[in-house]
Amino acid sequence: MREHLSEADNIGRTGDARDFYAHLDRLSEGVKQTFPQSFCKAGCSGCCHYPVGLFTITFTEWQVMRDHMENVWSEADRQDFVERFRARFRGGWLQLFTMLQNSLFLLMLAAPFLERRRIACPFLKDNNCSIYAARPYQCRTFGHFAARPWLGKQPKIYACHMQGQNLHNALQRSGPQFQLPVMNPIVIKLRKLCRGPRLSLPLWASIWVRKQSNRG
């Protein structure tokens, strides 16, 4: 990964060594094979709710998702998403996310209330990701990677509590051990490849839903 990451010049476009997502998927698959007891499997939507599942992404990553919606989804899939989105984010939710996105203080103040509401990612359907092939990097790394919070500090597991404890216990066992991939150099590469503004997933989705409605 370290050797070939420099070859990546696109995100989610070519599916080969030039594709940043291809490298992430290969690393995630390596962790899964090394650690078959992982809780991160199809049908688990633990990381698909606020705050993990409603993160911000750049326009570059949103383009990959949008192209999948418009070129891979059927018309029925698109209409179904519009209806589910309107039902899930009715009222003042979008206005609230707009305010929280621009204020760390408001975000921290509202966090306990939002966590209790368990607001789901707009792309979560029947406990499965409806856009899995085009999901952004946070979804591809959560539960399988580690992150170094400060320079010189030991990396910490990037996962929900259950998966984090699971991985921690595995890493404490005697005998040969594996090392989780560290996200920090990956994030640096991501920033170099991404362009455009950052918005939370519900806000990007709301723009797309509005355009779909105007076409109709």
Phi, psi and omega in degrees: 000311181299323183289323189255354181300328181295340180286339184292126178231009178209166181238112174069024184251318190252337179070015181238200182296344177275351186264118180303318179297326180298322178294317179299315182296323180294319178294315179300318180295324177297319178295318180299317181290325180284332185231075184294347178280003182305140177277347184279091181221168179304135179099343176270120181245027183301327182264010184259020179233163178303139006268346185293316188278001181236045182282174177264146176225161179278169179298327181299313179290325178296325178302320179297317180293315182297318179297323177296317180298321186271338184246340181252318178295149172279170178298324177295322177297317181294317179294321178298319179296316180302315181292318179293321180296313181298323180288322184283327185242035177286167181080219185259019183298318183293321177296322179295315180294328176297316179293316183294327182296331184256007182215110178296324180297312179295324179298314179293325180292322184271348187306312181300319180294316183292323179295323179294329181284344180046058179289126185272153171304141181298343182263003178278124180224121180053042178064022176227153179281123182278357182225036190306316183295337183247014184298150182284176189295327180301320180290329182283339185252336185297130179092352183230354186237171174238161180222141178265109185294325180222154179300130179090347179274154176290140178298144177249148182295131181261090186195170173290170185300316184295311179292322180298315179294323178299311179294319180300315179297321180295322182286344180269352182289155178284162180097187181301141182235159173250161179244129179292143175299140180264131188283336191307309177293334178292319179294322178299316178295319179302315181297328178289330183270341186267148178226162173087179184288165175251132175222157176287156183307315179300327181286319174300316182296324181294324177297316180294317180297320179298318180293321177298320180294321179292326177293325180289000000 
